[in-house]
mmCIF file of C-alpha atoms in Angstrom:
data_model
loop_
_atom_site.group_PDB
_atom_site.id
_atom_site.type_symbol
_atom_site.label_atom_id
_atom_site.label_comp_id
_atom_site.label_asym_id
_atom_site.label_seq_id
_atom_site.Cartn_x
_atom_site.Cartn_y
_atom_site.Cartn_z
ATOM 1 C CA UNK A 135 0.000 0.000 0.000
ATOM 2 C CA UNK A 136 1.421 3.966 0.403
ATOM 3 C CA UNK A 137 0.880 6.929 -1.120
ATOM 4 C CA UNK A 138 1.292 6.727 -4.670
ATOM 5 C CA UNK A 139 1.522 10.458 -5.607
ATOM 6 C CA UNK A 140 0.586 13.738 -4.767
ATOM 7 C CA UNK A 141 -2.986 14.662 -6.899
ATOM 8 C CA UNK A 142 -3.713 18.381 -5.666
ATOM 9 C CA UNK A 143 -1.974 21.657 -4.387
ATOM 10 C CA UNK A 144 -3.915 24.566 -3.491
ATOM 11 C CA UNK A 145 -2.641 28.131 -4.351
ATOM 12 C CA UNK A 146 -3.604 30.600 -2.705
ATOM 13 C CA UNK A 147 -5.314 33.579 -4.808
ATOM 14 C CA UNK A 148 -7.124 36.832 -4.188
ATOM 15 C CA UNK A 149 -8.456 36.796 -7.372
ATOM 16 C CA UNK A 150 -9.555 33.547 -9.203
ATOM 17 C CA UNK A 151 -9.789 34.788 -12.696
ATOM 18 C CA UNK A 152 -6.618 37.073 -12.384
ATOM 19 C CA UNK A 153 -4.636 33.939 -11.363
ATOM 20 C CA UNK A 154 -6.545 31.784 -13.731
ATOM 21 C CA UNK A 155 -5.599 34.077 -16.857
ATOM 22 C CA UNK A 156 -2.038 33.553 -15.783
ATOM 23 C CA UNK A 157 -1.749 29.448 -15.185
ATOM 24 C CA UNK A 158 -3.068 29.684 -18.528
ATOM 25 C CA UNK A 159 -0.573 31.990 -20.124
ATOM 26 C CA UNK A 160 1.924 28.944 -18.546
ATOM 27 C CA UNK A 161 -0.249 26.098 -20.603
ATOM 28 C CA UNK A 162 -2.208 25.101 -17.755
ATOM 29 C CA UNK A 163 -5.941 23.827 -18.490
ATOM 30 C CA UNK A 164 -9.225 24.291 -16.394
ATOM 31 C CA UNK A 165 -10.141 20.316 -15.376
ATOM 32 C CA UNK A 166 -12.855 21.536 -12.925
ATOM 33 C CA UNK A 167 -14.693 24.854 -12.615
ATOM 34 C CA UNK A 168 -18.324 25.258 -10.271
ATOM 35 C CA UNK A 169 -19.433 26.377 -7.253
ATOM 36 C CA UNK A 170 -19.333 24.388 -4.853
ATOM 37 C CA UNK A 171 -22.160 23.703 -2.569
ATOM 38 C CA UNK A 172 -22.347 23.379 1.327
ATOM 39 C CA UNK A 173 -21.775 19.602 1.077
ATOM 40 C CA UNK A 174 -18.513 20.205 -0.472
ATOM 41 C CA UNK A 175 -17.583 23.236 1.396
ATOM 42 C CA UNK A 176 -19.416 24.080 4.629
ATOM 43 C CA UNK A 177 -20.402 26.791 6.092
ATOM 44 C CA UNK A 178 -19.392 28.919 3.056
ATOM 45 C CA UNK A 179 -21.541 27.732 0.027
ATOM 46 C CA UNK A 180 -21.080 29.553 -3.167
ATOM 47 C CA UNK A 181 -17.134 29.623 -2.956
ATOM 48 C CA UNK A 182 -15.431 28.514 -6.810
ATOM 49 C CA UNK A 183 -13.641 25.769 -7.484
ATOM 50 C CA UNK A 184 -10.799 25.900 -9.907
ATOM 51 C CA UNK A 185 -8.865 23.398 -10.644
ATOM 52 C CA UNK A 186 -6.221 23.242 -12.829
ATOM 53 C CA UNK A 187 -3.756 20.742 -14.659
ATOM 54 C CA UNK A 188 -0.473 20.677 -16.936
ATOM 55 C CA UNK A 189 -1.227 19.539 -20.182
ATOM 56 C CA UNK A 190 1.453 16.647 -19.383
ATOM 57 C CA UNK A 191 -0.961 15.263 -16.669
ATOM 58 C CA UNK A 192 0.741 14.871 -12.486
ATOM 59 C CA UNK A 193 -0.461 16.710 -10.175
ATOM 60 C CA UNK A 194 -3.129 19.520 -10.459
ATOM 61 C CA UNK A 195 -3.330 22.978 -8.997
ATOM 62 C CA UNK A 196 -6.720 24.784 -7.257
ATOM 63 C CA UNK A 197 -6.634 28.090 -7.013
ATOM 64 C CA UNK A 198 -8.382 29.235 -3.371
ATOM 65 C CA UNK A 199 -9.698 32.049 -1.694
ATOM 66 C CA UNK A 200 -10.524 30.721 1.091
ATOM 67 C CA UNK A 201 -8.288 29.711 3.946
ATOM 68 C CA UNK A 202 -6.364 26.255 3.534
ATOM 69 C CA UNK A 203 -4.510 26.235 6.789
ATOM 70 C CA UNK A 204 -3.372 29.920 7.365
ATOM 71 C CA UNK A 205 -1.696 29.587 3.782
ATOM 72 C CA UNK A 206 -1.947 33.117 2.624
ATOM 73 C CA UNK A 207 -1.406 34.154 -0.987
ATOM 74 C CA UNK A 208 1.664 34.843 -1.895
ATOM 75 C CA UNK A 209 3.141 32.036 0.207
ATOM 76 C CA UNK A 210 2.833 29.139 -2.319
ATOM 77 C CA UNK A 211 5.868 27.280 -4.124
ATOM 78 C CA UNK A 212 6.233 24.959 -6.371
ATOM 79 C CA UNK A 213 8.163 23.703 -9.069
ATOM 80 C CA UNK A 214 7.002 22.641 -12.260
ATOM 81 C CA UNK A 215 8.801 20.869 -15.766
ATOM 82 C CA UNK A 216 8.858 22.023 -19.330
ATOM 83 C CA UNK A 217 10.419 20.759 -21.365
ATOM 84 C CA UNK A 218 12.110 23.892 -23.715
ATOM 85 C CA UNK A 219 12.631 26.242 -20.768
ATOM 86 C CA UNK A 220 14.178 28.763 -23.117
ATOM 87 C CA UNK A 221 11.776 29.346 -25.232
ATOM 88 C CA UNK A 222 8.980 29.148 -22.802
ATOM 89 C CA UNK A 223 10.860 32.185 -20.687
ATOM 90 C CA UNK A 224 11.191 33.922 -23.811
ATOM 91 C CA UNK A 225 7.767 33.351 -25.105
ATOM 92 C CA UNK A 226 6.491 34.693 -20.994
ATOM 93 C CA UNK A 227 8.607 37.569 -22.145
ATOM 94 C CA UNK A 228 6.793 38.534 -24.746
ATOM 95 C CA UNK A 229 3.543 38.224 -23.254
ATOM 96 C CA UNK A 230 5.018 40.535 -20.360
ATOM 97 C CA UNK A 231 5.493 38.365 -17.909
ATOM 98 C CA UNK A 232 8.433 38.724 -16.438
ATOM 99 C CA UNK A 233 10.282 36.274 -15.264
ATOM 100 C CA UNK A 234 12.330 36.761 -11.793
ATOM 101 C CA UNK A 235 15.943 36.411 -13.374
ATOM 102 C CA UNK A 236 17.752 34.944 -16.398
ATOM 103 C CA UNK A 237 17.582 31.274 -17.528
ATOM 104 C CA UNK A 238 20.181 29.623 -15.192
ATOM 105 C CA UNK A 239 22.050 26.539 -15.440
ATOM 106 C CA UNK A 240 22.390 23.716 -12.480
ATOM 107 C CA UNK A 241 23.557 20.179 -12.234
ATOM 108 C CA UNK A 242 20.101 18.702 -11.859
ATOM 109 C CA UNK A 243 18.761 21.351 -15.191
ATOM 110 C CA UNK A 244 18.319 24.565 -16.381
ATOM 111 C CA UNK A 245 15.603 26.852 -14.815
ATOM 112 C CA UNK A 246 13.835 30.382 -13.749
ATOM 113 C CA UNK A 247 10.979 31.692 -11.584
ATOM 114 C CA UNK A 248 8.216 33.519 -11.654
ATOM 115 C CA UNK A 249 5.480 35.002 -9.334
ATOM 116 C CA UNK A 250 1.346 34.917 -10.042
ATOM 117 C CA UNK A 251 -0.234 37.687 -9.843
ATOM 118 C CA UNK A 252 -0.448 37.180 -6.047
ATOM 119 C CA UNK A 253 3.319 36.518 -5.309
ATOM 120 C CA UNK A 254 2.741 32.645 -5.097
ATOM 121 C CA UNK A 255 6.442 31.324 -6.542
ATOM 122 C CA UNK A 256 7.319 29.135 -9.260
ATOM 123 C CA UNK A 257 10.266 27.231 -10.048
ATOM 124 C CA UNK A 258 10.102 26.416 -14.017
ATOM 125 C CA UNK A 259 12.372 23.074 -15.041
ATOM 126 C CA UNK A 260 13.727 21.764 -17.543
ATOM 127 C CA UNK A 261 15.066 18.333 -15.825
ATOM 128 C CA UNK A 262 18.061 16.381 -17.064
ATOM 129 C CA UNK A 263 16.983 13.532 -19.377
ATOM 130 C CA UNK A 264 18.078 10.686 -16.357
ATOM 131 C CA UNK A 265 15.876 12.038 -14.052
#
């Protein structure tokens, strides 16, 4: 038995269609979007969810603006692949989002960050091929 894999991360947002217009701009997709009611999310019926996934499938993102245990926006990380990191930074670039830094180079692959609209941070990959 065990855990197999992780299936959800919440990111915290103050604005759902802000944030959601970003993910997008990274290739995201919207898997899931309704209201949900008081059996999914009492006492505050009418709250959205939004969930999102990279078209390469793993684990999917919800974007909250409700409290998920004092996580504030602004405070989320993650890291995420892709797999031409150049010309995705460049292509952000264009669209004007900027990216936190150059492309850098590691050992484990090349990389750069960016913030959503909120702060939250992501670490874009490219991972070596033996990985």
């Amino acid at each position: 038995m065990g855990i197999s894999h992780i299936t959800l991360l919440s990111i915290p947002v103050t604005d759902q269609e802000v944030a959601k217009n970003f993910y997008e701009q990274l290739g995201f997709e919207v898997i899931n979007d309704h209201e949900m009611t008081p059996e999914e999310m009492p006492p505050e019926p009418g709250l959205r969810w939004l969930q999102l996934a990279a078209p390469g499938g793993g684990c999917s993102i919800v974007l909250v603006t409700w409290d998920v245990g004092g996580l504030k926006p602004g405070m989320q990380q993650l890291s995420v692949a892709a797999d031409d990191v150049a010309t995705l930074h460049a292509e952000l670039d264009g669209k004007g989002l900027q990216s936190n830094g150059p492309l850098m180079e590691a050992p484990w692959g090349s990389f750069f960050s960016i913030n959503d609209p909120d702060g939250n941070h992501l670490l874009i990959v490219k991972e070596p091929k033996d990985s």
